[in-house]
Amino acid sequence: MPEWEKRFRAPRVSLPDWAEDAPERALFVSNATGTYELYAWDRASGEQRQATDRPNGTTDGVLSLDGEWIWWFSDTDGDEFGVWMRQRFAAGADGADGAGDEPAVPGLGPSYPAGLALGRDGTAVVGRSTDEDGSTLHVVRPGETPVEIYRHRESAGVGDLSHDGSLLAIEHTEHGDAMHSAVRVLRLDGSVVAQLDDTEGGTRELGLEVLGFAPVEGDSRLLIGHQRRGRWEPVVWNPLTGEETELAIELPGDVNAEWYPDGSGLLVAHSFEARSELWRYDFAKSALIQVETPAGTVSGATARPDGSVEYLWSSAARPPEVRSTAGGVVLNPPGPAAPASVPVEDAWVEGPGGRVHALVQRPEGEGPFPTVFEIHGGPTWHDSDAFAAGPAAWVDHGFAVVRVNYRGSTGYGREWTDALKHRVGLIELEDIAAVREWAVDSGLADPARLVLSGGSWGGYLTLLGLGTQPDAWAVGLAAVPVADYVTAYHDEMEALKAMDRTLLGGTPEEVPERFAASSPLTYVDAVRAPVYISAGVNDPRCPIRQVENYVDRLAARGAVHEVYRYDAGHGSLVVEERIKQVRLELEFAVKHLGVGAR
């Protein structure tokens, strides 16, 4: 078996989530069976069992606070439209794994999920999103009919319940800016307690996010993420008194945080220039204390009741591990570990909007190399020094890999993330073009063998780049892309419509020229490079109809292209399916570039 396939097949585990009032009960995601599913873990006994088993996998799950119930979201073949189910943490009454699944909120119909918060008395707050109703929030008490306490056409979602279950924090975008939420605290009857809105005054440039209520009885403080100083950082807000407590966290990048279980401090995750690190913020000392982690990326962390910190760590060269500051690996997946890959190098390139950061991986030998520009999705995301089997597969086949954190990416400040307005797609491609020029001029990349590739928003940028920069790319590989922006808007889930209205300044009917300028379909007749497209037939984010519109235009003029359609949604949770997709992309690129296969 080639090394690249071993990386995909190697068993993985997520950072275990644990029940707040029963910390020895945990829930994690693993691909141990070849499909990503939820697993229950009794840490006291060491027993693990597979909790879900569905053909296309399951990753959305949460434990009740007492650890008695596993809630998991059930959709249809990856379409993200479904209902919450639940099962006992222990095996079902007959002892069978997964037995006893039942609808968790039988009074609510299917929807797209918009958050979930569970209380200590069995109460749940369920967020829903549908095209017909917009965003709705419902209080569900044991044995009672769900009660709607919130409704709005714009996007909103459940944040957190206070320790005593009397206060609910939500995020909403009633002001019409889907990129920057406001925070409101409600009673469970829907009455408003308090609100924070950094978009007021017409600027609409500052967002807030709910990070969680204090996990201590009688403490109503709420941890909020804000962007008031040009980056994400936390503030403590008491919605009952209005008091805000600024924190002495002077770190250059984006800062996320969660409470330590005793409320004495915060576990701070700092993301800066594609790396991350952990700190403890001590309230008594108003001081930051570093939590030692290796260089690379911490993609999740949690503070345990004993004061230790568990975290999921990896680097581009080394596969992920769930580690603890108490020492050692916390959770070992069964089977062989993934083979290592090569480390990343940093490249900083002057672009039209400022310095652009790119991550580079080189194969053995001397350049210039055939080079894949692997473009991340989101767009509010960023590539980091983290283990990724896809880029490693290209390196194994003799390709250099360049990943660009274009304007719109997170981790470089609010202005960089918020730069995508009105000229959507074209802005990102300007940054990618600047890095492409550097890669060729530096001798890294062979200008005749450049591949533009990506999934989701990266797939969108791939198709847009092939049409607007037709001489720059030799091959294009687009997975689950936006291909026809107008049709995508009309077919996609409501929350993404709100995001598109924010990015482009209106609907396709209101700003048709902007949708046209940003749509790959507008430039499809200029595409010269061979194009490979993969799409999920149940994808609610980049729906299949708009992909077919683009493919029909390619076919009408005899353009070189291949299309692979698979029975899932926005990507696959099945390992063999993912390997098949990567293999098809590798074979397509090798065939059309004339490079040797491995």
XYZ file of C-alpha atoms in Angstrom, residues 206-518:
313
model
C -17.194 44.248 14.523
C -18.474 40.820 15.462
C -19.123 39.036 18.745
C -19.327 35.353 19.626
C -20.536 33.399 22.654
C -17.705 31.470 24.331
C -19.653 30.204 27.335
C -21.152 30.972 30.732
C -19.046 30.495 33.853
C -19.266 26.820 34.914
C -19.906 27.679 38.574
C -23.146 27.732 40.540
C -24.441 31.269 41.117
C -22.034 32.841 38.595
C -23.830 34.603 35.724
C -20.705 35.867 33.939
C -20.489 35.171 30.223
C -17.311 34.884 28.202
C -17.600 36.771 24.910
C -15.262 36.942 21.941
C -14.921 40.390 20.348
C -12.949 42.187 17.595
C -12.657 45.671 19.081
C -8.870 45.790 18.780
C -8.604 44.338 15.296
C -8.440 40.657 16.287
C -10.498 38.104 18.156
C -10.042 38.200 21.926
C -12.210 37.477 24.994
C -13.967 39.739 27.487
C -15.995 38.726 30.538
C -19.485 40.245 30.610
C -22.127 39.988 33.297
C -25.490 40.365 31.519
C -27.301 40.924 34.839
C -25.185 43.938 35.834
C -23.763 45.066 32.486
C -20.213 44.964 33.864
C -17.449 44.115 31.423
C -14.059 42.885 32.634
C -11.195 43.460 30.241
C -8.452 40.821 30.298
C -4.710 41.442 30.162
C -4.105 39.251 27.131
C -1.522 40.920 24.930
C -0.941 38.388 22.175
C -0.558 39.351 18.496
C -2.978 36.880 16.886
C -6.567 35.732 17.309
C -7.421 34.531 20.802
C -10.121 32.046 21.746
C -10.839 30.935 25.300
C -12.870 28.655 27.519
C -13.343 28.495 31.284
C -11.372 26.246 33.581
C -13.949 24.029 35.323
C -13.605 25.822 38.668
C -13.990 29.264 37.092
C -10.604 30.432 38.382
C -9.121 31.048 34.974
C -9.375 30.678 31.227
C -7.742 28.261 28.840
C -6.536 30.553 26.056
C -5.871 29.313 22.522
C -3.737 31.730 20.506
C -3.580 31.418 16.707
C -0.992 33.467 14.838
C 0.635 33.097 11.429
C -0.488 29.484 10.891
C 0.647 28.189 14.293
C -1.062 27.992 17.647
C -0.244 27.797 21.335
C -2.024 27.505 24.690
C -2.012 29.731 27.761
C -3.777 29.876 31.110
C -5.224 33.239 32.124
C -5.303 33.446 35.912
C -8.045 35.794 37.198
C -6.464 36.240 40.623
C -3.128 37.335 39.152
C -4.490 38.936 35.957
C -1.661 37.124 34.244
C -0.969 34.752 31.372
C 0.911 31.522 32.059
C 2.028 29.496 29.062
C 0.832 25.906 28.694
C 3.710 24.063 27.063
C 2.883 22.417 23.733
C 5.127 21.415 20.809
C 5.514 23.716 17.820
C 2.717 23.187 15.332
C -1.056 23.453 15.579
C -3.409 22.771 18.462
C -6.759 22.159 16.771
C -8.691 21.687 20.020
C -8.071 21.867 23.758
C -10.011 21.434 26.977
C -9.227 21.998 30.650
C -10.047 19.035 32.892
C -11.324 19.230 36.503
C -7.891 18.244 37.868
C -6.346 21.318 36.206
C -4.653 19.395 33.401
C -5.194 20.333 29.769
C -5.897 17.850 27.001
C -5.280 18.950 23.438
C -5.238 17.655 19.872
C -1.882 18.500 18.322
C -0.181 17.932 14.985
C 2.276 19.500 12.582
C 2.589 19.240 8.817
C 5.242 16.567 9.324
C 3.719 14.632 12.243
C 0.254 13.083 12.510
C -2.227 14.182 15.194
C -2.186 13.036 18.802
C -4.467 13.705 21.773
C -2.008 14.759 24.478
C -2.229 15.915 28.079
C -0.152 18.347 30.087
C -0.234 15.639 32.766
C 1.980 13.630 30.424
C 1.631 11.270 27.501
C -1.000 10.486 24.919
C -4.562 10.463 26.229
C -6.332 8.386 23.599
C -4.591 6.026 21.206
C -6.535 4.994 18.104
C -6.301 1.310 17.185
C -3.987 0.235 14.393
C -0.831 1.677 12.832
C -0.041 5.375 12.950
C -0.090 7.494 9.821
C 3.276 7.831 8.065
C 4.988 11.162 8.594
C 5.302 13.800 5.875
C 7.609 16.749 5.222
C 7.545 19.983 7.235
C 6.225 23.261 5.886
C 8.273 26.320 5.044
C 6.905 29.851 5.412
C 6.778 32.217 2.438
C 5.814 35.888 2.783
C 4.951 37.611 -0.471
C 3.985 41.216 -1.105
C 0.483 41.311 -2.531
C -1.889 44.086 -3.587
C -3.544 44.106 -0.144
C -0.468 43.540 2.001
C 1.900 40.693 2.827
C 0.473 37.285 1.963
C 1.481 34.238 4.004
C 1.878 30.909 2.225
C 2.907 27.468 3.478
C 5.188 25.426 1.221
C 6.027 21.719 1.194
C 8.765 20.427 -1.097
C 9.368 16.912 -2.427
C 12.825 15.380 -2.667
C 15.089 16.614 -5.444
C 15.785 19.895 -7.134
C 13.176 22.275 -8.500
C 11.430 23.638 -10.332
C 8.721 21.141 -9.434
C 5.246 20.521 -10.726
C 3.326 22.456 -8.116
C -0.157 22.242 -6.645
C -1.716 25.391 -5.254
C -4.059 23.819 -2.706
C -6.579 26.538 -1.815
C -8.437 26.327 1.489
C -12.188 26.626 1.936
C -14.186 28.872 4.185
C -13.313 31.532 3.169
C -13.096 32.395 6.886
C -10.529 29.723 7.633
C -6.779 29.371 7.247
C -4.218 26.725 6.423
C -1.840 25.990 9.271
C 1.188 23.946 10.205
C -1.028 20.917 10.788
C -1.035 17.384 9.449
C -3.040 16.975 6.232
C -3.107 13.760 4.227
C -4.111 15.472 0.980
C -1.084 17.764 0.554
C 1.180 14.952 1.764
C -0.114 12.745 -1.071
C 0.946 15.328 -3.655
C 4.420 15.581 -2.105
C 4.739 11.785 -2.305
C 4.061 12.067 -6.040
C 6.838 14.593 -6.608
C 4.778 17.783 -6.441
C 5.504 20.856 -4.405
C 2.464 22.100 -2.514
C 1.703 25.769 -1.857
C -1.165 26.815 0.414
C -2.087 30.496 0.450
C -3.796 32.313 3.315
C -5.387 34.883 1.051
C -7.384 37.936 2.165
C -10.473 36.553 3.853
C -8.449 34.035 5.871
C -8.562 34.047 9.659
C -5.521 34.356 11.915
C -4.128 37.608 10.468
C -6.403 40.202 12.015
C -9.913 41.484 11.422
C -9.069 43.707 8.439
C -7.518 40.784 6.564
C -10.529 38.551 7.231
C -13.066 41.255 6.400
C -11.405 42.309 3.132
C -13.820 40.237 1.058
C -16.527 42.659 0.102
C -18.222 43.041 -3.281
C -15.228 41.812 -5.360
C -15.628 38.346 -3.898
C -13.290 35.720 -5.336
C -11.314 38.231 -7.376
C -9.617 39.585 -4.243
C -8.442 36.145 -3.133
C -7.166 35.352 -6.626
C -5.028 38.511 -6.617
C -3.200 37.165 -3.557
C -2.883 33.696 -5.076
C -1.451 35.267 -8.268
C 1.182 37.140 -6.241
C 2.285 33.908 -4.551
C 2.236 32.082 -7.873
C 4.617 34.679 -9.320
C 6.929 34.271 -6.317
C 6.861 30.465 -6.611
C 7.921 30.611 -10.261
C 10.527 33.367 -9.822
C 12.097 31.619 -6.832
C 12.635 28.425 -8.788
C 10.206 26.379 -6.726
C 7.474 25.931 -9.323
C 7.574 24.931 -12.985
C 5.337 27.529 -14.715
C 4.211 24.958 -17.284
C 3.049 22.469 -14.621
C 0.935 24.441 -12.176
C -2.224 22.944 -10.694
C -4.953 25.053 -9.113
C -6.899 22.936 -6.653
C -9.287 23.241 -3.732
C -12.515 22.171 -2.107
C -15.636 24.150 -1.222
C -14.586 27.829 -1.327
C -11.232 26.566 -2.580
C -13.081 24.731 -5.359
C -14.924 27.946 -6.168
C -11.654 29.880 -6.382
C -10.229 27.122 -8.574
C -12.973 27.451 -11.195
C -12.938 31.240 -10.976
C -9.145 31.265 -11.337
C -9.198 28.983 -14.372
C -11.531 31.435 -16.104
C -9.992 34.738 -15.030
C -6.331 33.604 -15.170
C -6.490 31.093 -18.053
C -2.798 31.341 -18.956
C -1.596 30.759 -15.400
C -2.746 27.192 -14.769
C -2.120 23.886 -16.527
C -4.748 21.839 -14.657
C -7.698 22.607 -12.380
C -9.133 20.333 -9.663
C -12.332 21.605 -8.038
C -14.114 19.679 -5.281
C -17.667 20.626 -4.182
C -17.325 24.101 -5.754
C -19.519 27.097 -6.296
C -19.622 27.091 -10.097
C -22.692 29.167 -10.973
C -23.076 31.756 -8.216
C -26.640 32.824 -9.030
C -28.044 29.294 -9.113
C -25.989 28.370 -6.055
C -27.534 31.258 -4.160
C -31.075 30.155 -4.953
C -30.438 26.494 -4.082
C -28.191 26.713 -1.020
C -29.188 26.642 2.661
C -30.614 29.848 4.117
C -27.595 30.642 6.334
C -25.319 30.695 3.287
C -27.710 32.949 1.413
C -27.329 35.429 4.272
C -23.548 35.155 4.027
C -23.632 35.773 0.272
C -25.848 38.826 0.736
C -23.282 40.176 3.179
C -20.302 39.430 0.934
C -21.829 40.762 -2.269
C -24.054 43.481 -0.851
C -27.432 42.019 -1.793
C -29.240 39.306 -3.703
C -28.603 38.363 -7.349
C -31.618 40.476 -8.277
C -30.333 43.495 -6.325
C -26.657 43.401 -7.399
C -26.592 41.249 -10.552
C -23.337 42.781 -11.759
C -21.493 41.674 -8.604
C -22.782 38.121 -8.807
C -21.797 38.007 -12.467
C -18.301 39.352 -11.780
C -17.756 36.758 -9.031
